[in-house]
Coordinates of C-alpha atoms in Angstrom, one line a residue:
Chain A
X160 CA 29.8 41.5 -1.9
X161 CA 28.6 43.1 1.3
X162 CA 28.8 39.5 2.7
X163 CA 32.5 39.4 2.4
X164 CA 33.0 42.8 3.9
X165 CA 30.5 42.4 6.8
X166 CA 32.2 40.0 9.1
X167 CA 35.3 42.1 8.9
X168 CA 33.5 45.3 9.4
X169 CA 31.4 44.2 12.4
X170 CA 34.6 42.8 14.0
X171 CA 36.7 45.8 13.0
X172 CA 37.2 47.3 16.5
X173 CA 37.7 43.9 18.1
X174 CA 40.4 43.0 15.5
X175 CA 42.2 46.1 16.1
X176 CA 42.3 45.4 19.8
X177 CA 44.1 42.2 19.2
X178 CA 45.9 43.0 16.0
X179 CA 49.0 44.7 17.3
X180 CA 51.1 46.0 14.5
X181 CA 49.2 44.3 11.8
X182 CA 47.6 47.6 10.5
X183 CA 44.2 45.9 10.2
X184 CA 42.1 48.8 10.9
X185 CA 43.3 50.7 7.7
X186 CA 42.8 47.7 5.5
X187 CA 39.3 46.9 6.8
X188 CA 38.1 50.5 6.5
X189 CA 39.3 50.4 2.9
X190 CA 37.5 47.2 2.3
X191 CA 34.2 48.3 3.9
X192 CA 34.3 51.5 1.9
X193 CA 34.3 49.4 -1.2
X194 CA 37.0 51.8 -2.6
X195 CA 40.0 50.7 -4.6
X196 CA 43.0 49.9 -2.7
X197 CA 44.3 53.5 -2.1
X198 CA 44.5 53.1 1.7
X199 CA 48.2 52.2 1.8
X200 CA 49.9 50.7 4.9
X201 CA 48.1 52.2 7.7
X202 CA 51.1 52.6 9.9
X203 CA 50.4 52.9 13.6
X204 CA 47.1 51.0 13.6
X205 CA 44.9 52.0 16.5
X206 CA 47.1 52.9 19.4
X207 CA 44.3 54.0 21.7
X208 CA 42.9 50.4 21.7
X209 CA 46.0 48.7 23.0
X210 CA 45.1 48.6 26.7
X211 CA 42.1 46.4 25.7
X212 CA 44.5 44.1 23.9
X213 CA 46.4 43.6 27.1
X214 CA 43.4 42.8 29.1
X215 CA 42.1 40.2 26.8
X216 CA 45.4 38.4 26.6
X217 CA 44.5 35.6 29.0
X218 CA 41.4 33.6 29.8
X219 CA 39.4 34.4 26.7
X220 CA 40.2 31.2 24.8
X221 CA 37.0 29.5 26.4
X222 CA 34.8 32.4 25.2
X223 CA 33.0 31.5 21.9
X224 CA 33.2 35.1 20.5
X225 CA 36.7 35.5 21.5
X226 CA 37.6 32.3 19.8
X227 CA 35.8 33.4 16.6
X228 CA 37.6 36.8 16.6
X229 CA 41.0 35.2 17.2
X230 CA 40.2 32.7 14.4
X231 CA 39.6 35.7 12.1
X232 CA 43.1 37.1 13.0
X233 CA 44.9 35.3 10.3
X234 CA 42.5 36.0 7.5
X235 CA 42.6 39.7 8.5
X236 CA 46.4 39.5 8.4
X237 CA 46.3 38.0 5.0
X238 CA 43.9 40.5 3.8
X239 CA 46.3 43.2 5.1
X240 CA 49.2 41.8 3.4
X241 CA 47.2 41.4 0.2
X242 CA 46.3 45.0 0.4
X243 CA 49.9 46.0 1.1
X244 CA 51.2 44.1 -1.9
X245 CA 48.8 45.6 -4.3
X246 CA 49.0 49.2 -3.1
X247 CA 52.8 49.1 -3.2
X248 CA 52.7 47.9 -6.8
X249 CA 54.6 44.7 -6.0
X250 CA 52.2 42.8 -8.3
X251 CA 50.4 44.1 -11.2
X252 CA 46.5 44.3 -11.0
X253 CA 46.4 41.4 -13.5
X254 CA 48.4 39.2 -11.4
X255 CA 46.9 40.3 -8.0
X256 CA 44.1 42.7 -8.0
X257 CA 43.5 44.7 -4.8
X258 CA 40.8 43.4 -2.3
X259 CA 38.7 46.4 -3.2
X260 CA 38.7 45.3 -6.9
X261 CA 37.5 41.9 -6.0
X262 CA 34.7 43.4 -4.0
X263 CA 33.8 45.7 -7.0
X264 CA 33.7 42.6 -9.2
X265 CA 31.4 40.9 -6.8
X266 CA 29.1 43.9 -6.7
X267 CA 29.1 44.0 -10.5
X268 CA 28.2 40.3 -10.8
X269 CA 25.5 40.7 -8.2
X270 CA 24.0 43.6 -10.1
X271 CA 24.0 41.4 -13.3
X272 CA 22.2 38.7 -11.3
X273 CA 24.9 36.2 -12.0
X274 CA 26.7 35.7 -8.7
X275 CA 23.6 34.4 -6.9
X276 CA 23.0 32.0 -9.8
X277 CA 26.7 30.8 -9.7
X278 CA 26.5 30.3 -5.9
X279 CA 23.1 28.6 -6.0
X280 CA 24.0 26.1 -8.7
X281 CA 27.2 25.1 -7.2
X282 CA 25.7 24.7 -3.7
X283 CA 22.8 22.7 -5.0
X284 CA 25.2 20.3 -6.9
X285 CA 27.3 19.8 -3.9
X286 CA 24.3 19.2 -1.6
X287 CA 22.7 16.7 -4.0
X288 CA 25.9 14.9 -4.7
X289 CA 26.7 14.9 -1.0
X290 CA 23.4 13.6 0.0
X291 CA 23.3 10.7 -2.5
X292 CA 27.0 9.9 -2.0
X293 CA 26.7 9.9 1.9
X294 CA 23.5 7.8 1.8
X295 CA 25.2 5.1 -0.5
X296 CA 28.4 5.2 1.6
X297 CA 26.2 4.6 4.7
X298 CA 24.4 1.7 3.0
X299 CA 27.6 0.1 1.6
X300 CA 29.6 0.9 4.7
X301 CA 27.0 -0.8 6.9
X302 CA 26.8 -3.8 4.6
X303 CA 30.6 -4.3 4.5
X304 CA 31.2 -3.5 8.0
X305 CA 28.5 -6.0 9.3
X306 CA 28.7 -8.9 6.8
X307 CA 31.9 -10.8 6.2
X308 CA 30.4 -12.2 3.1
X309 CA 29.8 -8.8 1.7
X310 CA 33.2 -7.8 2.9
X311 CA 34.9 -10.5 0.9
X312 CA 32.6 -10.0 -2.2
X313 CA 32.7 -6.2 -2.5
X314 CA 35.8 -4.8 -0.8
X315 CA 38.4 -5.5 -3.5
X316 CA 36.1 -3.9 -6.1
X317 CA 35.3 -0.9 -4.0
X318 CA 39.1 -0.5 -3.1
X319 CA 39.9 -0.6 -6.8
X320 CA 37.3 2.0 -7.7
X321 CA 38.5 4.3 -4.9
X322 CA 42.0 4.1 -6.4
X323 CA 40.6 5.6 -9.7
X324 CA 41.6 9.4 -9.7
X325 CA 38.5 11.5 -9.6
X326 CA 39.1 13.4 -12.9
X327 CA 39.6 10.0 -14.7
X328 CA 35.6 9.6 -14.3
X329 CA 34.9 12.8 -16.1
X330 CA 35.1 11.7 -19.8
X331 CA 33.1 8.6 -19.1
X332 CA 30.4 10.4 -17.1
X333 CA 30.1 13.0 -19.9
X334 CA 29.8 10.3 -22.5
X335 CA 27.2 8.5 -20.6
X336 CA 25.2 11.4 -19.1
X337 CA 26.0 14.3 -21.4
X338 CA 27.2 17.7 -20.0
X339 CA 24.2 18.2 -17.7
X340 CA 23.5 18.2 -14.0
X341 CA 23.6 14.4 -13.9
X342 CA 27.1 14.0 -14.7
X343 CA 28.3 16.7 -12.3
X344 CA 26.2 15.4 -9.5
X345 CA 27.4 11.8 -10.1
X346 CA 31.0 13.0 -9.9
X347 CA 30.4 14.7 -6.6
X348 CA 28.5 11.6 -5.5
X349 CA 31.5 9.6 -6.1
X350 CA 33.7 11.9 -4.1
X351 CA 31.4 12.0 -1.1
X352 CA 30.9 8.2 -1.1
X353 CA 34.3 7.0 -0.2
X354 CA 34.9 9.0 3.1
X355 CA 31.5 7.9 4.4
X356 CA 31.9 4.3 3.3
X357 CA 35.4 4.0 4.8
X358 CA 34.5 5.5 8.2
X359 CA 31.3 3.6 8.6
X360 CA 32.6 0.2 7.6
X361 CA 35.7 0.6 9.9
X362 CA 33.7 1.9 12.8
X363 CA 31.0 -0.8 12.6
X364 CA 33.8 -3.4 12.9
X365 CA 35.0 -1.8 16.2
X366 CA 31.7 -1.4 17.9
X367 CA 32.1 -2.8 21.4
X368 CA 31.5 -6.5 21.1
X369 CA 30.1 -6.7 24.6
X370 CA 27.3 -4.3 23.7
X371 CA 26.5 -6.2 20.5
X372 CA 26.4 -9.4 22.5
X373 CA 24.1 -8.0 25.1
X374 CA 21.7 -6.8 22.3
X375 CA 21.8 -10.3 20.9
X376 CA 21.1 -11.9 24.3
X377 CA 18.0 -9.8 24.5
X378 CA 16.8 -11.1 21.2
X379 CA 17.9 -8.2 18.9
X380 CA 19.2 -9.3 15.5
X381 CA 19.5 -8.1 11.9
X382 CA 18.1 -4.6 11.2
X383 CA 16.8 -4.2 14.7
X384 CA 20.3 -5.0 16.2
X385 CA 21.8 -2.5 13.6
X386 CA 19.4 0.4 14.4
X387 CA 19.4 -0.2 18.2
X388 CA 23.0 -0.9 19.0
X389 CA 25.5 -0.8 16.1
X390 CA 24.4 2.4 14.2
X391 CA 24.1 4.6 17.4
X392 CA 27.5 3.3 18.4
X393 CA 29.0 4.7 15.3
X394 CA 27.2 8.0 15.0
X395 CA 30.2 10.0 16.1
X396 CA 32.4 8.3 13.5
X397 CA 29.7 8.8 10.8
X398 CA 29.8 12.4 11.4
X399 CA 33.6 12.8 10.9
X400 CA 33.1 10.8 7.8
X401 CA 30.3 13.2 6.6
X402 CA 32.5 16.1 7.2
X403 CA 35.3 14.6 5.1
X404 CA 32.8 13.7 2.5
X405 CA 31.5 17.4 2.4
X406 CA 35.0 18.6 1.9
X407 CA 35.5 16.0 -0.9
X408 CA 32.1 17.2 -2.4
X409 CA 33.4 20.7 -2.8
X410 CA 36.6 19.4 -4.3
X411 CA 34.9 17.3 -6.9
X412 CA 32.4 20.2 -7.6
X413 CA 35.2 22.3 -8.8
X414 CA 36.6 19.5 -10.8
X415 CA 33.2 18.9 -12.5
X416 CA 32.6 22.6 -13.1
X417 CA 36.1 23.3 -14.4
X418 CA 35.8 20.9 -17.2
X419 CA 32.3 21.3 -18.6
X420 CA 29.9 23.7 -17.3
X421 CA 28.2 27.1 -18.2
X422 CA 27.3 28.1 -14.5
X423 CA 28.7 27.7 -11.0
X424 CA 31.7 28.8 -9.1
X425 CA 34.0 26.4 -11.1
X426 CA 32.8 27.8 -14.3
X427 CA 33.5 31.3 -12.9
X428 CA 37.1 30.2 -12.3
X429 CA 37.8 29.0 -15.8
X430 CA 35.8 31.8 -17.5
X431 CA 37.7 34.5 -15.6
X432 CA 40.9 32.8 -16.3
X433 CA 40.2 32.8 -20.0
X434 CA 39.0 36.5 -19.9
X435 CA 41.9 37.7 -17.7
X436 CA 39.5 38.7 -15.0
X437 CA 41.8 37.8 -12.0
X438 CA 39.4 39.9 -9.8
X439 CA 36.5 37.4 -10.5
X440 CA 38.9 34.5 -10.2
X441 CA 39.9 35.5 -6.7
X442 CA 36.3 36.2 -5.9
X443 CA 35.4 32.6 -6.8
X444 CA 38.1 31.2 -4.6
X445 CA 37.0 33.4 -1.7
X446 CA 33.4 32.4 -2.2
X447 CA 34.5 28.7 -2.3
X448 CA 36.3 29.1 1.0
X449 CA 33.4 30.9 2.6
X450 CA 30.6 28.6 1.4
X451 CA 32.6 25.6 2.2
X452 CA 33.4 26.7 5.7
X453 CA 29.8 27.6 6.3
X454 CA 28.5 24.2 5.3
X455 CA 31.3 22.4 7.2
X456 CA 30.4 24.6 10.3
X457 CA 26.7 23.8 10.0
X458 CA 27.6 20.0 9.9
X459 CA 30.0 20.6 12.8
X460 CA 27.1 21.9 14.9
X461 CA 25.0 18.8 13.9
X462 CA 28.1 16.7 14.8
X463 CA 28.4 18.3 18.2
X464 CA 24.8 17.6 19.0
X465 CA 25.0 14.0 17.7
X466 CA 28.2 13.3 19.7
X467 CA 26.5 14.6 22.8
X468 CA 23.3 12.6 22.1
X469 CA 24.8 9.3 21.0
X470 CA 28.1 8.9 22.7
Chain B
X94 CA 7.5 -2.9 45.5
X95 CA 9.4 -0.7 47.8
X96 CA 7.9 -2.7 50.6
X97 CA 10.0 -5.6 49.4
X98 CA 13.1 -3.6 49.5
X99 CA 12.7 -2.1 52.9
X100 CA 11.5 -5.3 54.5
X101 CA 13.3 -8.0 52.8
X102 CA 13.0 -10.4 55.8
X103 CA 9.2 -10.5 55.2
X104 CA 8.0 -13.8 54.0
X105 CA 8.0 -14.1 50.1
X106 CA 4.2 -14.4 50.3
X107 CA 3.9 -10.8 51.4
X108 CA 5.8 -9.7 48.2
X109 CA 3.7 -8.3 45.5
X110 CA 2.7 -11.2 43.4
X111 CA 4.0 -10.6 39.9
X112 CA 1.3 -11.5 37.4
X113 CA 3.6 -10.9 34.6
X114 CA 6.4 -13.1 35.9
X115 CA 7.2 -16.2 33.8
X116 CA 7.1 -19.4 35.5
X117 CA 10.4 -20.8 36.7
X118 CA 11.8 -23.5 34.3
X119 CA 14.0 -26.6 34.8
X120 CA 17.4 -26.6 33.1
X121 CA 19.3 -29.8 32.3
X122 CA 22.8 -30.1 31.0
X123 CA 23.2 -33.4 29.1
X124 CA 26.7 -34.5 28.4
X125 CA 27.8 -31.0 27.6
X126 CA 31.2 -30.6 26.1
X127 CA 32.8 -27.4 24.6
X128 CA 36.0 -27.5 22.7
X129 CA 37.5 -24.4 21.2
X130 CA 39.6 -24.6 18.1
X131 CA 40.4 -27.7 16.1
X132 CA 43.2 -30.1 15.5
X133 CA 46.4 -29.5 17.3
X134 CA 45.1 -26.3 18.8
X135 CA 42.0 -27.8 20.2
X136 CA 41.3 -26.9 23.7
X137 CA 38.7 -28.4 25.7
X138 CA 37.1 -26.1 28.3
X139 CA 34.2 -28.1 29.4
X140 CA 33.5 -31.9 29.3
X141 CA 30.8 -34.4 30.5
X142 CA 28.7 -31.7 32.3
X143 CA 25.5 -33.5 33.5
X144 CA 23.2 -31.7 35.9
X145 CA 19.6 -31.0 36.6
X146 CA 18.6 -27.5 37.9
X147 CA 15.2 -27.5 39.6
X148 CA 12.7 -25.0 38.7
X149 CA 12.9 -21.9 41.0
X150 CA 16.2 -23.0 42.4
X151 CA 19.1 -20.6 42.9
X152 CA 22.2 -22.5 41.6
X153 CA 25.6 -21.1 42.1
X154 CA 28.4 -22.2 39.7
X155 CA 31.7 -21.9 41.4
X156 CA 35.1 -22.5 40.2
X157 CA 38.6 -21.0 39.5
X158 CA 38.8 -18.5 36.7
X159 CA 39.1 -20.0 33.3
X160 CA 37.3 -23.1 34.2
X161 CA 34.4 -22.5 31.9
X162 CA 31.8 -21.1 34.3
X163 CA 30.8 -18.5 31.8
X164 CA 30.9 -20.9 28.9
X165 CA 28.4 -22.9 30.7
X166 CA 26.2 -19.9 31.2
X167 CA 26.6 -18.7 27.6
X168 CA 25.6 -22.2 26.4
X169 CA 22.4 -21.9 28.5
X170 CA 21.6 -18.5 26.9
X171 CA 22.3 -19.7 23.5
X172 CA 25.2 -17.2 23.0
X173 CA 27.4 -20.2 22.4
X174 CA 26.8 -23.7 21.2
X175 CA 28.2 -26.8 22.9
X176 CA 30.6 -29.0 20.9
X177 CA 28.6 -32.1 22.1
X178 CA 25.6 -32.7 24.3
X179 CA 22.9 -30.1 25.0
X180 CA 21.3 -27.7 27.4
X181 CA 17.6 -28.4 27.9
X182 CA 15.3 -25.7 29.3
X183 CA 11.9 -27.2 30.3
X184 CA 12.7 -30.3 28.3
X185 CA 13.5 -28.6 24.9
X186 CA 17.0 -28.0 23.8
X187 CA 18.4 -24.5 23.5
X188 CA 19.1 -23.7 20.0
X189 CA 20.3 -20.0 19.3
X190 CA 19.5 -17.2 21.6
X191 CA 16.8 -18.6 23.8
X192 CA 14.1 -16.1 24.8
X193 CA 13.3 -18.1 27.9
X194 CA 16.6 -16.8 29.3
X195 CA 17.9 -13.4 30.4
X196 CA 21.4 -12.6 31.0
X197 CA 23.1 -10.1 33.4
X198 CA 26.8 -9.7 32.6
X199 CA 29.7 -8.9 34.7
X200 CA 29.6 -5.3 33.3
X201 CA 26.4 -3.5 33.0
X202 CA 26.6 -3.4 29.2
X203 CA 23.9 -0.7 29.0
X204 CA 23.6 1.4 25.8
X205 CA 25.3 4.7 26.7
X206 CA 23.0 6.7 24.5
X207 CA 19.8 5.6 26.2
X208 CA 18.3 6.5 29.6
X209 CA 18.2 3.7 32.2
X210 CA 14.5 3.5 31.5
X211 CA 15.1 2.8 27.8
X212 CA 17.8 0.4 28.6
X213 CA 15.5 -1.6 30.8
X214 CA 12.9 -1.5 28.1
X215 CA 15.2 -3.4 25.8
X216 CA 14.7 -6.4 27.9
X217 CA 11.0 -6.4 27.4
X218 CA 9.7 -9.5 25.5
X219 CA 8.5 -8.7 22.0
X220 CA 5.0 -9.6 22.7
X221 CA 4.5 -6.9 25.3
X222 CA 2.4 -3.9 24.4
X223 CA 3.8 -0.5 24.8
X224 CA 1.6 0.3 27.7
X225 CA 2.3 -2.9 29.5
X226 CA 6.0 -2.5 28.9
X227 CA 6.1 1.1 30.2
X228 CA 4.5 0.1 33.5
X229 CA 6.6 -2.9 33.7
X230 CA 9.8 -0.9 33.3
X231 CA 8.7 1.5 35.9
X232 CA 7.9 -1.2 38.4
X233 CA 11.2 -2.8 37.8
X234 CA 13.2 0.4 38.2
X235 CA 11.3 0.8 41.6
X236 CA 12.2 -2.8 42.5
X237 CA 15.9 -2.1 42.1
X238 CA 15.6 1.4 43.6
X239 CA 16.2 3.4 40.5
X240 CA 12.9 5.0 39.9
X241 CA 14.5 8.5 40.7
X242 CA 17.1 7.8 38.0
X243 CA 14.8 6.6 35.2
X244 CA 15.8 9.4 32.9
X245 CA 19.5 9.3 33.6
X246 CA 22.1 8.0 31.3
X247 CA 24.3 5.1 32.3
X248 CA 27.4 7.4 32.7
X249 CA 25.5 9.6 35.0
X250 CA 25.1 6.9 37.6
X251 CA 27.3 4.8 39.8
X252 CA 28.7 1.4 38.8
X253 CA 26.3 -0.3 41.3
X254 CA 23.4 1.6 39.9
X255 CA 24.2 0.6 36.4
X256 CA 24.5 -3.0 37.6
X257 CA 21.1 -2.7 39.1
X258 CA 19.7 -1.4 35.8
X259 CA 21.3 -4.3 34.1
X260 CA 19.5 -6.6 36.5
X261 CA 16.1 -5.0 35.8
X262 CA 16.7 -5.2 32.2
X263 CA 17.2 -8.9 32.6
X264 CA 14.1 -9.1 34.7
X265 CA 12.0 -7.3 32.2
X266 CA 12.2 -10.3 30.0
X267 CA 10.1 -12.4 32.6
X268 CA 12.8 -15.0 32.3
X269 CA 12.1 -18.7 33.1
X270 CA 15.8 -18.9 33.7
X271 CA 17.8 -15.7 35.0
X272 CA 21.5 -16.1 34.2
X273 CA 23.9 -14.0 36.1
X274 CA 27.6 -14.0 35.0
X275 CA 29.5 -12.7 38.1
X276 CA 27.1 -9.8 38.1
X277 CA 28.6 -8.3 41.3
X278 CA 32.2 -9.2 40.6
X279 CA 33.2 -5.6 39.7
X280 CA 31.5 -3.9 42.5
X281 CA 33.0 -2.8 45.8
X282 CA 32.4 -5.1 48.9
X283 CA 29.7 -3.0 50.4
X284 CA 27.8 -2.5 47.2
X285 CA 28.1 -6.2 46.5
X286 CA 26.5 -7.2 49.8
X287 CA 23.5 -4.8 49.1
X288 CA 23.2 -6.2 45.6
X289 CA 23.1 -9.7 47.0
X290 CA 20.3 -8.8 49.3
X291 CA 18.6 -7.2 46.4
X292 CA 18.8 -10.3 44.4
X293 CA 17.2 -12.2 47.2
X294 CA 14.4 -9.8 47.3
X295 CA 13.9 -10.0 43.5
X296 CA 14.0 -13.7 43.8
X297 CA 11.4 -13.7 46.4
X298 CA 9.2 -11.4 44.4
X299 CA 9.7 -13.1 41.1
X300 CA 10.8 -16.7 41.8
X301 CA 12.6 -17.8 38.8
X302 CA 15.3 -20.3 38.3
X303 CA 18.7 -18.5 38.8
X304 CA 22.1 -19.7 37.5
X305 CA 24.7 -17.5 39.2
X306 CA 28.3 -17.8 38.1
X307 CA 30.7 -16.5 40.8
X308 CA 34.1 -17.0 42.0
X309 CA 33.1 -15.7 45.5
X310 CA 32.6 -18.6 47.9
X311 CA 30.7 -16.4 50.3
X312 CA 28.4 -15.2 47.7
X313 CA 27.4 -18.7 46.6
X314 CA 26.8 -19.6 50.2
X315 CA 24.6 -16.6 50.8
X316 CA 22.5 -16.7 47.7
X317 CA 22.4 -20.3 46.5
X318 CA 20.2 -23.4 47.2
X319 CA 22.9 -25.5 45.7
X320 CA 26.4 -25.0 44.6
X321 CA 28.2 -26.8 41.8
X322 CA 32.0 -26.6 41.7
X323 CA 33.6 -26.8 38.3
X324 CA 37.1 -28.0 38.1
X325 CA 39.6 -30.5 36.7
X326 CA 39.4 -34.0 38.0
X327 CA 42.5 -35.5 39.5
X328 CA 44.5 -37.4 37.0
X329 CA 42.7 -35.6 34.1
X330 CA 44.3 -32.1 34.4
X331 CA 44.7 -31.8 30.6
X332 CA 41.1 -32.3 29.9
X333 CA 38.4 -29.8 30.3
X334 CA 36.6 -28.9 33.6
X335 CA 33.6 -30.7 34.8
X336 CA 31.4 -30.8 37.9
X337 CA 33.7 -32.0 40.7
X338 CA 31.4 -31.4 43.6
X339 CA 27.7 -30.6 44.3
X340 CA 26.8 -29.0 47.7
X341 CA 23.4 -28.5 49.2
X342 CA 23.5 -25.2 51.2
X343 CA 21.5 -25.7 54.2
X344 CA 19.0 -23.2 55.9
X345 CA 16.6 -20.8 54.3
X346 CA 17.6 -17.4 53.0
X347 CA 18.6 -14.8 54.2
X348 CA 21.3 -16.7 55.9
X349 CA 23.4 -15.4 58.8
X350 CA 26.7 -14.4 57.2
X351 CA 28.5 -15.4 60.4
X352 CA 27.0 -18.7 61.0
X353 CA 29.4 -21.6 62.0
X354 CA 28.0 -24.1 59.7
X355 CA 28.5 -21.8 56.8
X356 CA 32.0 -21.1 57.9
X357 CA 32.7 -24.8 57.9
X358 CA 31.3 -25.2 54.4
X359 CA 33.3 -22.1 53.3
X360 CA 36.4 -23.7 54.4
X361 CA 35.6 -27.0 52.7
X362 CA 34.8 -25.3 49.4
X363 CA 38.0 -23.2 49.5
X364 CA 39.9 -26.4 49.9
X365 CA 38.3 -27.9 47.0
X366 CA 39.3 -24.8 45.0
X367 CA 42.8 -25.3 46.1
X368 CA 43.0 -22.5 48.7
X369 CA 43.9 -23.1 52.3
X370 CA 40.6 -22.5 54.3
X371 CA 41.9 -21.1 57.5

């Protein structure tokens, strides 16, 4: 679980400069030491670092590193509060194990070779379902966004399918595809499809009519018009759809794994719940947050590039 | 081609002959009628438009706003279909987007994600090879004075430059008929005059048939061989517009913007448009 500890550890001093009165340094030291939560509320924090805090108060919001560190403020505060709650005995360790215990659980699972497997299979399911769902969303979104006939024929059905709550698909998918990868990936596919479909079909309808007409006037039509004018025009919208779809994909992953699986982060959740391993349960949640955030950030980088390139 | 730009008073013969240029084509409007809507909401914009445009001629289409100037142009390009009658180019009727025409719109309508170079290349005819196309785009960008900005995006250049790129895109098509829909209407006065001069250079270099829609009488007088005035006939105010006047503009281009004769025609045209000419 060194991954979890590391961002905090490397940013430790920087946190402390901006974390007035949040007693972060004590918590973070505890966390990086992998020790059980015996640190207690580190009253006083790091007073010698306060001048730095005052200096950085203004003009740093444009700086990427400063933004990153400021964005980590709240998680650090939550971590501190968490540590404080457990070490004062406000909650029992079954209700809320200490951060250190969660890290220990992680280390334990890593040593057994299970954690990487859980993470890998979940990520694989999400990426596959996301890729297929996004591709289908793009195709159907383009079809309905561009063709009035397709719109009239397909929109009511797709709208009705979208209204079906995701979990309602699970029994049917299991019946048809058995409890394997197919049924899970398909469920995630369904989740990723709709955001892409909706944003693409709407955006295509609002492409600048003048540009489309200019394209037509120069002999572009059909697929060539689509790839030359219409698709590039909706690239920024496609990416916001993709980011929504990715979030949906993670949501549907957990739904799929909670119900029927023997591996994955969703399985880790139910398994830990059944065995009273709250530490592992919290670990699964933290990991979902971190992996989800990382995949979203990667897509965000691609989006930035695309918006710059195509808008 | 910079020679053309810098010495536009030179005789057209001295301009680089453009081997790739399509030959100028005749355009005929035959009983053209365009009605929008149907039944009680029907609204006739154009009616009974009959006119022959000579090959290689610059024809200005003048008229008050909303009189159907653009509709006439769009019918020629095949972007719009007449309700009755037809537009013939070189004797064959226009049906759908016509590859013998190229349009420059009032707005540049360039693709913002492409460079000016790539935007101009969109105008190239389908038949041109990649190598031909590339050299042609370079030549046209030079013709409109944008060779230094070939790699710029539309939003990185001024409105006048974007409009020049739009013109180059239309020329890339080797059009038999060049359709210009108020192409300089959105530009400032100074840029507009420069663009008008540029258009004359281009026409000298690539003598094609030009249909120029404008609401600017001076522009029409400066650029056109003939002017047709669209408007409603007296006593038929509720019908669509038609050609109410045809004017031959005397003298060869470039014309003296201050000439007395043009001033008289200007006054007369403005009167026809319902504006006091003094």
